[in-house]
Amino acid sequence: MKKNIISALTIAICFFLGSNLYAQKNSITQVKLTNFDLQSEYIVNDAGSTISTTGYKSSVYWFPVKVPSTVLTGLVANKIYPSPYLGLNNMLIPDASDKFNKEYNLEQYSFIPNQPNPWKKPYWYRTTFKVAASDKGKVFQLIFKGINYRAAVWVNGKQIADSTQMVGMFAEYSLDVSKQIIAGGENALAVKIYPLDEPGFPDKEQLEAMGPFYLNGGPTGDIGKNVTMLCSVGWDWIPPVRDRNMGIWQPVYLRTSGAVTIGHPQLKTDLPNLPDTSIAKLALNLTLTNHTGITKNGTLSVSIKPENFVGAAVQFSRGVGVNSNSFKQVGFTADEVSQLIIHQPHLWWPNGYGRANLYRINLKYTDNNGVSDDTTFVFGVRTVGSTSTDINGYNRRDFYVNGKRVHLVGGAWVPDMMVNRDSARYDYEMHLCKNANVNLVRIWGGGVTPPDAFWDAADRYGLMVWSDFWVTGDTQGEFKGSPNWPIEGNVFVKNVISTIYRVRNHPSLLVWTGGNEGHARKELYYAMRDNVIAMDGTRPFIPCSSGFAKLPAGWDGAYPDNKSSGVYSGGPYAWKDPKEYYKLADAGKDWVFKDETGLPSQPPYNTLAKVVTNLTWDTKLPFPLNNTWGYHDACTGAGKYDEYYSDMVSRYGQPNTMVGFSDKMQLMNYTGYQGIFEADGHKLNETGGVMLWKLNSALPSVIWQIYDWYLEPNAGYYAMQNAVEPIHIQFNQDDSTVMVINRTFKGTGNLTAQADVYSLNSKSLYHHSASVNLSSMGTTSVMPLKPVLGDTKEFCFVVLKLTNASGKVVSRNTYWMAANNDYKPLNNMDSASLNTKIIKVEKGYKEDKYTLQITNSSKRIAFFIRPQLMVKGEEVMPSYWSANYFSLAPGESTIVTVSAPTAKLGIEKPSILVSGWNVKGEDVVLP
């Protein structure tokens, strides 16, 4: 049996690049197998050799499911269990831990009669499919992109792989089923999915609003015994996933090819004459595998062409023979093949630094029978690197792309609770990140290395990716757990190697990290480090995500400089006054590169009822909370939602309506995220970057997110978008100066900075302008406002604007200030009025785009203006606004754009709803 499996360590896996693959006329096909039936081994007693026959007839009902699908996802789709994303529904589903079930009396909810834990035994996935008679004699491979936790596979009554061979959540497998497939007939596939070896014991459930968060990874971290999604046992932002996401969580394909297949292609790009980028040199390596007992001679053809820009294509061919039942490593360099030298290459740049230019490479092997195999993937011409600098005892890491230093702004990106994101969802989320001026997305070590669709989207949108391996301080011994976990080190290593093969060609991948806030045991640490060097070698490896976790003495450090990580987690994770972030940034220390900080992030009112499905106020709690809010993260712990709430009341006054509560929380969100990124920005050349914990959410939540589970940005999203824009004007809250920041590699040209101070009733108290010109990336102080503001006694607005030589607004910003942070006068602002004009409508294939001019036609400041794209009374999500939650001085106008996927707009005519803090909502119908 073992000779039939081609593991992630050997051959023929990572040339399957998801959405990058296509079928050509030559009958090289890759068909996604989607329609499966699902049932528990508790219910089905038949053997795999029986279930995998085409004539199999079960005496019991099987649940139809669409793969990819975890077991729980399939049962929810079949209405066996309610959606665990909503309300307290997760408390109506039994857990994988028997002890936990007894603690919460969850056994009563098992759908399997007389079995208190429905997740203890394996589940069967079964499907049938037809293969054309014309494919007789072809090579057939079943490709499993991801299973959890173990799998055994049968095809047409024959076992192909067992559960010792397919194990771990992050390995891909290609099974040679050529001898089992029936060409011209029906075929049957049965997959037996086993639960985690150790389900892990969750900590207490968050059943009280303003109650405590509980221990990440459970009280002992024993989920770490497995190579899996560690947070599936529960963390302080995700409840326990009841089945721990056992199932087929990534796609399954049947690939049909000729006798020789192409595997493990790696394309390396180099800019040998940096800082000169006029010449790029490529190097290509791949494996050719002959699946037959006959030596094959053929031709390997390579073509390279632009993917998202116009340019010339290049191609070359070489004759290559492969001995029977063997594989051959094939490599080409620019020194040997002139076509691998690209003159004036279109470089891949991160978001904010240039265009994410992409090329496509096509590989094809032909022999005397025609095309045997072909494959294609997208790549970018770029180099990455890092340096390490000691700053007063703290090591700071800086990153470089194409020889230029990039300042990282972004955050951690966590998996969906039930790993249910599809390619459209990945595109939407990555587009939201790009639109927020994010340039770095961190794959957190307690989650999952995402599917190909994530990486493809990151490549397209110019988002650099920081990829942790699956190690955390809460499971591998730094805080709790054990360095002896995971128990099967060989499984961890196989998953590491498979992952490196799978994602190493993506230009978005910036850095590999040995885990989150801790280190694996020595042999696993070196398995990560050494395999990254040997199998990739084109990008850095750092030991872990936090310099506070000290690498044991004698261990090698980061690659290639052998230094410490130079990045620091540790928060703060709670809402802070913006001045506090300036103090942290000015002090330096761990803020020389802060890779985890964040704050509670209440969604806007329009998604509140979707986040907390029961909005009945419990009068024993602060308005408008009830205990359901606790399950969706309105708790104490690191996030301190209770302080977030009390600070909101202290600053803006006690809310008395749901809308008022939501709006005041948006003011908190805006100033919090503004403080983080502007404090870091004013030290642009003294820090390596700042990253949020976190960007997104695993389920509907009220904490640590710039957009919610429904893809609705909160005001903090737009504060970040503004704060890290390419050229930015801001008010520094440490010394009360106006500063201009240039994050680009180019000079700004001549700019004019303008500062205005207004009273609450919009009386002008101060006006001043100054000339600015920055020749390169950096910062400059433009004008002091301390003499004007002094010890602020009365509420006032500080309105900043930066214009270029032609008078076009490059950046705008607004602050509200008051003695003792008493912003309650905002509740009594005079009303302002707006005029909204539709300037342009652009209909596209995938997205429509609208350009609007919004004018403050009154003599009052229009504060916290929020335009929304609406269809049938509901906001379109996602919508990608160029600005939002902004303010306009009396008589001022601004141009904003919004785009949205056509799939979300539908056929109804959309409208724009424009409202604001002191502006009555106006609905403008779009043409």
JSON list of C-alpha atoms in Angstrom, two decimals, residues 329-393:
[
{"chain": "A", "resi": 329, "resn": "GLN", "atom": "CA", "xyz": [15.71, 16.77, -10.78]},
{"chain": "A", "resi": 330, "resn": "VAL", "atom": "CA", "xyz": [15.91, 19.36, -13.56]},
{"chain": "A", "resi": 331, "resn": "GLY", "atom": "CA", "xyz": [17.32, 22.85, -13.19]},
{"chain": "A", "resi": 332, "resn": "PHE", "atom": "CA", "xyz": [18.02, 25.90, -15.35]},
{"chain": "A", "resi": 333, "resn": "THR", "atom": "CA", "xyz": [19.82, 29.12, -14.49]},
{"chain": "A", "resi": 334, "resn": "ALA", "atom": "CA", "xyz": [20.18, 32.45, -16.23]},
{"chain": "A", "resi": 335, "resn": "ASP", "atom": "CA", "xyz": [23.85, 31.65, -16.85]},
{"chain": "A", "resi": 336, "resn": "GLU", "atom": "CA", "xyz": [22.79, 28.65, -18.93]},
{"chain": "A", "resi": 337, "resn": "VAL", "atom": "CA", "xyz": [19.57, 29.92, -20.52]},
{"chain": "A", "resi": 338, "resn": "SER", "atom": "CA", "xyz": [19.48, 33.47, -21.84]},
{"chain": "A", "resi": 339, "resn": "GLN", "atom": "CA", "xyz": [15.68, 33.55, -21.75]},
{"chain": "A", "resi": 340, "resn": "LEU", "atom": "CA", "xyz": [15.92, 33.51, -17.94]},
{"chain": "A", "resi": 341, "resn": "ILE", "atom": "CA", "xyz": [17.47, 36.98, -18.01]},
{"chain": "A", "resi": 342, "resn": "ILE", "atom": "CA", "xyz": [14.77, 39.66, -17.97]},
{"chain": "A", "resi": 343, "resn": "HIS", "atom": "CA", "xyz": [15.78, 43.16, -18.99]},
{"chain": "A", "resi": 344, "resn": "GLN", "atom": "CA", "xyz": [13.84, 46.03, -17.45]},
{"chain": "A", "resi": 345, "resn": "PRO", "atom": "CA", "xyz": [11.67, 43.68, -15.40]},
{"chain": "A", "resi": 346, "resn": "HIS", "atom": "CA", "xyz": [8.33, 44.77, -14.05]},
{"chain": "A", "resi": 347, "resn": "LEU", "atom": "CA", "xyz": [8.94, 44.30, -10.32]},
{"chain": "A", "resi": 348, "resn": "TRP", "atom": "CA", "xyz": [6.51, 43.08, -7.68]},
{"chain": "A", "resi": 349, "resn": "TRP", "atom": "CA", "xyz": [6.18, 45.76, -5.02]},
{"chain": "A", "resi": 350, "resn": "PRO", "atom": "CA", "xyz": [4.22, 45.72, -1.75]},
{"chain": "A", "resi": 351, "resn": "ASN", "atom": "CA", "xyz": [1.06, 47.76, -1.38]},
{"chain": "A", "resi": 352, "resn": "GLY", "atom": "CA", "xyz": [1.92, 51.45, -1.09]},
{"chain": "A", "resi": 353, "resn": "TYR", "atom": "CA", "xyz": [5.38, 51.13, -2.62]},
{"chain": "A", "resi": 354, "resn": "GLY", "atom": "CA", "xyz": [4.53, 50.36, -6.23]},
{"chain": "A", "resi": 355, "resn": "ARG", "atom": "CA", "xyz": [2.56, 47.98, -8.41]},
{"chain": "A", "resi": 356, "resn": "ALA", "atom": "CA", "xyz": [2.32, 44.26, -7.67]},
{"chain": "A", "resi": 357, "resn": "ASN", "atom": "CA", "xyz": [3.40, 43.17, -11.15]},
{"chain": "A", "resi": 358, "resn": "LEU", "atom": "CA", "xyz": [3.01, 39.47, -11.86]},
{"chain": "A", "resi": 359, "resn": "TYR", "atom": "CA", "xyz": [4.30, 37.06, -14.48]},
{"chain": "A", "resi": 360, "resn": "ARG", "atom": "CA", "xyz": [2.97, 33.62, -15.40]},
{"chain": "A", "resi": 361, "resn": "ILE", "atom": "CA", "xyz": [5.19, 30.64, -16.09]},
{"chain": "A", "resi": 362, "resn": "ASN", "atom": "CA", "xyz": [3.90, 27.65, -18.09]},
{"chain": "A", "resi": 363, "resn": "LEU", "atom": "CA", "xyz": [5.68, 24.29, -17.92]},
{"chain": "A", "resi": 364, "resn": "LYS", "atom": "CA", "xyz": [4.91, 21.51, -20.38]},
{"chain": "A", "resi": 365, "resn": "TYR", "atom": "CA", "xyz": [6.45, 18.07, -20.92]},
{"chain": "A", "resi": 366, "resn": "THR", "atom": "CA", "xyz": [5.79, 16.27, -24.22]},
{"chain": "A", "resi": 367, "resn": "ASP", "atom": "CA", "xyz": [6.85, 12.85, -25.40]},
{"chain": "A", "resi": 368, "resn": "ASN", "atom": "CA", "xyz": [6.02, 10.71, -28.43]},
{"chain": "A", "resi": 369, "resn": "ASN", "atom": "CA", "xyz": [2.44, 10.35, -27.16]},
{"chain": "A", "resi": 370, "resn": "GLY", "atom": "CA", "xyz": [1.89, 14.10, -27.04]},
{"chain": "A", "resi": 371, "resn": "VAL", "atom": "CA", "xyz": [1.58, 16.33, -23.97]},
{"chain": "A", "resi": 372, "resn": "SER", "atom": "CA", "xyz": [2.29, 14.28, -20.87]},
{"chain": "A", "resi": 373, "resn": "ASP", "atom": "CA", "xyz": [1.85, 17.03, -18.29]},
{"chain": "A", "resi": 374, "resn": "ASP", "atom": "CA", "xyz": [1.60, 20.76, -18.01]},
{"chain": "A", "resi": 375, "resn": "THR", "atom": "CA", "xyz": [1.19, 23.20, -15.19]},
{"chain": "A", "resi": 376, "resn": "THR", "atom": "CA", "xyz": [1.29, 26.93, -14.63]},
{"chain": "A", "resi": 377, "resn": "PHE", "atom": "CA", "xyz": [1.66, 29.37, -11.77]},
{"chain": "A", "resi": 378, "resn": "VAL", "atom": "CA", "xyz": [2.04, 33.08, -11.18]},
{"chain": "A", "resi": 379, "resn": "PHE", "atom": "CA", "xyz": [5.19, 34.64, -9.75]},
{"chain": "A", "resi": 380, "resn": "GLY", "atom": "CA", "xyz": [6.70, 38.03, -9.12]},
{"chain": "A", "resi": 381, "resn": "VAL", "atom": "CA", "xyz": [10.16, 39.35, -9.85]},
{"chain": "A", "resi": 382, "resn": "ARG", "atom": "CA", "xyz": [11.40, 40.63, -6.51]},
{"chain": "A", "resi": 383, "resn": "THR", "atom": "CA", "xyz": [13.93, 40.05, -3.75]},
{"chain": "A", "resi": 384, "resn": "VAL", "atom": "CA", "xyz": [13.38, 40.20, 0.02]},
{"chain": "A", "resi": 385, "resn": "GLY", "atom": "CA", "xyz": [15.78, 40.44, 2.92]},
{"chain": "A", "resi": 386, "resn": "SER", "atom": "CA", "xyz": [16.21, 41.69, 6.47]},
{"chain": "A", "resi": 387, "resn": "THR", "atom": "CA", "xyz": [18.75, 43.29, 8.78]},
{"chain": "A", "resi": 388, "resn": "SER", "atom": "CA", "xyz": [19.06, 43.49, 12.53]},
{"chain": "A", "resi": 389, "resn": "THR", "atom": "CA", "xyz": [20.08, 46.55, 14.57]},
{"chain": "A", "resi": 390, "resn": "ASP", "atom": "CA", "xyz": [20.62, 46.96, 18.31]},
{"chain": "A", "resi": 391, "resn": "ILE", "atom": "CA", "xyz": [18.71, 49.96, 19.68]},
{"chain": "A", "resi": 392, "resn": "ASN", "atom": "CA", "xyz": [19.51, 50.55, 23.34]},
{"chain": "A", "resi": 393, "resn": "GLY", "atom": "CA", "xyz": [19.46, 46.87, 24.16]}
]
